Amino acid sequence: MKKINTILIANRGEIASRIIHTCKKMGIKSIAVFSEVDKNMPYVKQADMAVYIGGSAPKSSYLNQEKIIETAQKNNVDAIHPGYGFLAENSVFAKRCEEKKIIFIGPNISAIDAMGSKSKAKKLMQEHNVPVVPGYQGKEQSVEKLTAEAIKIGFPVLLKATAGGGGKGMRIVREKSEIENAINAAKRESRNAFGDDELIIEKYIASGRHIEFQIFGDQHGNTIHVLERECSIQRRYQKIIEESPSPVMDEVLRAKMGAAAVAAAQAIHYDNAGTVEFIYDEKTKDFYFLEVNTRLQVEHPVTEEITGLDLVELQIEVAQGLPLNISQDEIKGKGYAIEVRLYAEDAANNFLPVTGRIEKFKVPEVAGLRVESAIKSGSEISIFYDPMIAKLIVWDKSRPAAHRKMQYALRNLVCLGMTTNQDFLLRILEKESFQKGIYDTHFIETLEDDLTESHASLAVNFSAMASTLFDWQKREKNRGLLHSLPSCWRSNFYAPQKEVYLTNENEIKIEYRYNDGGFVFFGKESDHHVKLIDASEDFVRVEINGVRYVFNISKKKNNFYIHSESFGNIQLAQKERFPEKEKETIKGGYAAPMPSAVIKILVEKGQSVGAGDGLVVLSSMKMENTIYAGESGVVEEIYVEEGGNVEAGVLLLKIE
């Protein structure tokens, strides 16, 4: 047995914090690495030791293999835990660790290699009688060959990059007329993301559910599965809600899928934590192998909550050469667990990621709630990494009980200072179809309008009143002159105080008067009698028509970020009394929709382009976004360079 006393965590954020937690429990020294932008992140302080690893861009820090191994050697590290993402499934890095006599806390190199290509993995599973989706995974990759195979399989089909992940290089093709463009687009995206444009084609299962099984193996030939997780609630092919047990699972199906998962693991002599992913066809009751993730999954806490196991602890023990200390018969699920992922993104704007500073982050106290977070109040969400802010996990005795707790947690979680998907997650949980377990991987697509509906006028108006009083109490504290005059005194006694706010381009006009220690806000249908009960730098407690509400508020310049348990999250922009002159709109100009890194410029100055042609590929928070031409013309000027970073609204290029 190789004893592990010190672990370097080659990752960041919430997964680094999670690994540090288990290291402390086991009495193992933890060493964190951090980039420039991460120097004040919570995990850096939580570790026993932290080492600056390089610049903010991942290739300069968390993907810098040489620097990470050098850091490990300098600090007498016994093992490296890669977490997930970055170097977690990189067999080259795992081999370099082995060569330097550093334990890589993950599966053996051959297992990583075997699953590194979706086409090779699929062939291997077929050889071991693991059911796979009908399709094509050959070396012949011409557009003509792929088109012919798609026609043979029958539409709809799914194109997938063999080296891909996270939805990159994936396209659903529903008709023959779409296939050529889809192949070219998928190849281009895959080549840009992974340096490899090989595709496989699979029969597309329209009503599929994404169900995965946690697997575990050791270096002594023991292999088990640790039950399933339902991961069908996704956007852009990425999970946002996971639960266990799956609503469609019974003991017969669990036994069949579990046996297939173990067979898949044994086929590659698996010896650490991993996940076998399946697509389940609810119409035919068939299931098919998708892939093996050769690492710990983001959603592993769901499994930990229903089994009581510490999967990171098991990873460390197995990596030392210890045999698994639990058998398949001993794996029992207790109760129900659900996880939701809180992202810095705008669900109403195609889930575009957002950046900025989180002014206030406060988690409610709920029995059975577990929060794994990458941030604290004051943390910055940058363009360089995944936009996940936190994971909320709830355990309870039953699915309805856990759902009720999760809804309560989402209503009372305070995360102010930027747009998040918090209200979007809550709306999913409130949907009757989700509560009944009636959903598939297209749940969000089919219900997106319902899930991103705007706030009711009462919520907006009450939030505007709270924002007005938030500003009022600050002015009162800072008032240094004319204390004898009553607040809101006007030379025209009959003219009320006024504020105007904007929300989704709608104007909210607020008129009010202060009188005898209280306020009257004038409405179209009725007036509201309001009292300011309590206030501080980040909240106000008000009484509106006899009912008391707490509003958590963050103000950045003229923008208010407001949260209340009753009304959710609302953003208001205070309209300037003397508006600034609007910036001139440049005809033919294309601007960055969000803070981004410029990955690739697809055109040259003087080049003719047509409507729909790609112009620039941007990347923000690991999500690529291509800017397309809105109309035909000639590229007159390009204002950015590949590899540079741009803020939202920066002009990228101009087409004449």
Short mmCIF file of C-alpha atoms in Angstrom, two decimals, residues 38 144 206 394 422 452 512 544 646:
data_model
loop_
_atom_site.label_atom_id
_atom_site.label_comp_id
_atom_site.label_asym_id
_atom_site.label_seq_id
_atom_site.Cartn_x
_atom_site.Cartn_y
_atom_site.Cartn_z
CA ASP A 38 -8.77 33.10 -7.92
CA GLU A 144 -20.61 11.86 -48.30
CA ALA A 206 -36.60 11.81 -29.01
CA VAL A 394 -31.29 18.36 -0.30
CA GLN A 422 -32.18 30.89 -9.26
CA THR A 452 -38.75 32.22 -17.97
CA TYR A 512 -44.89 58.90 -2.94
CA ILE A 544 -46.94 47.45 3.05
CA VAL A 646 -13.20 41.99 -24.51
#
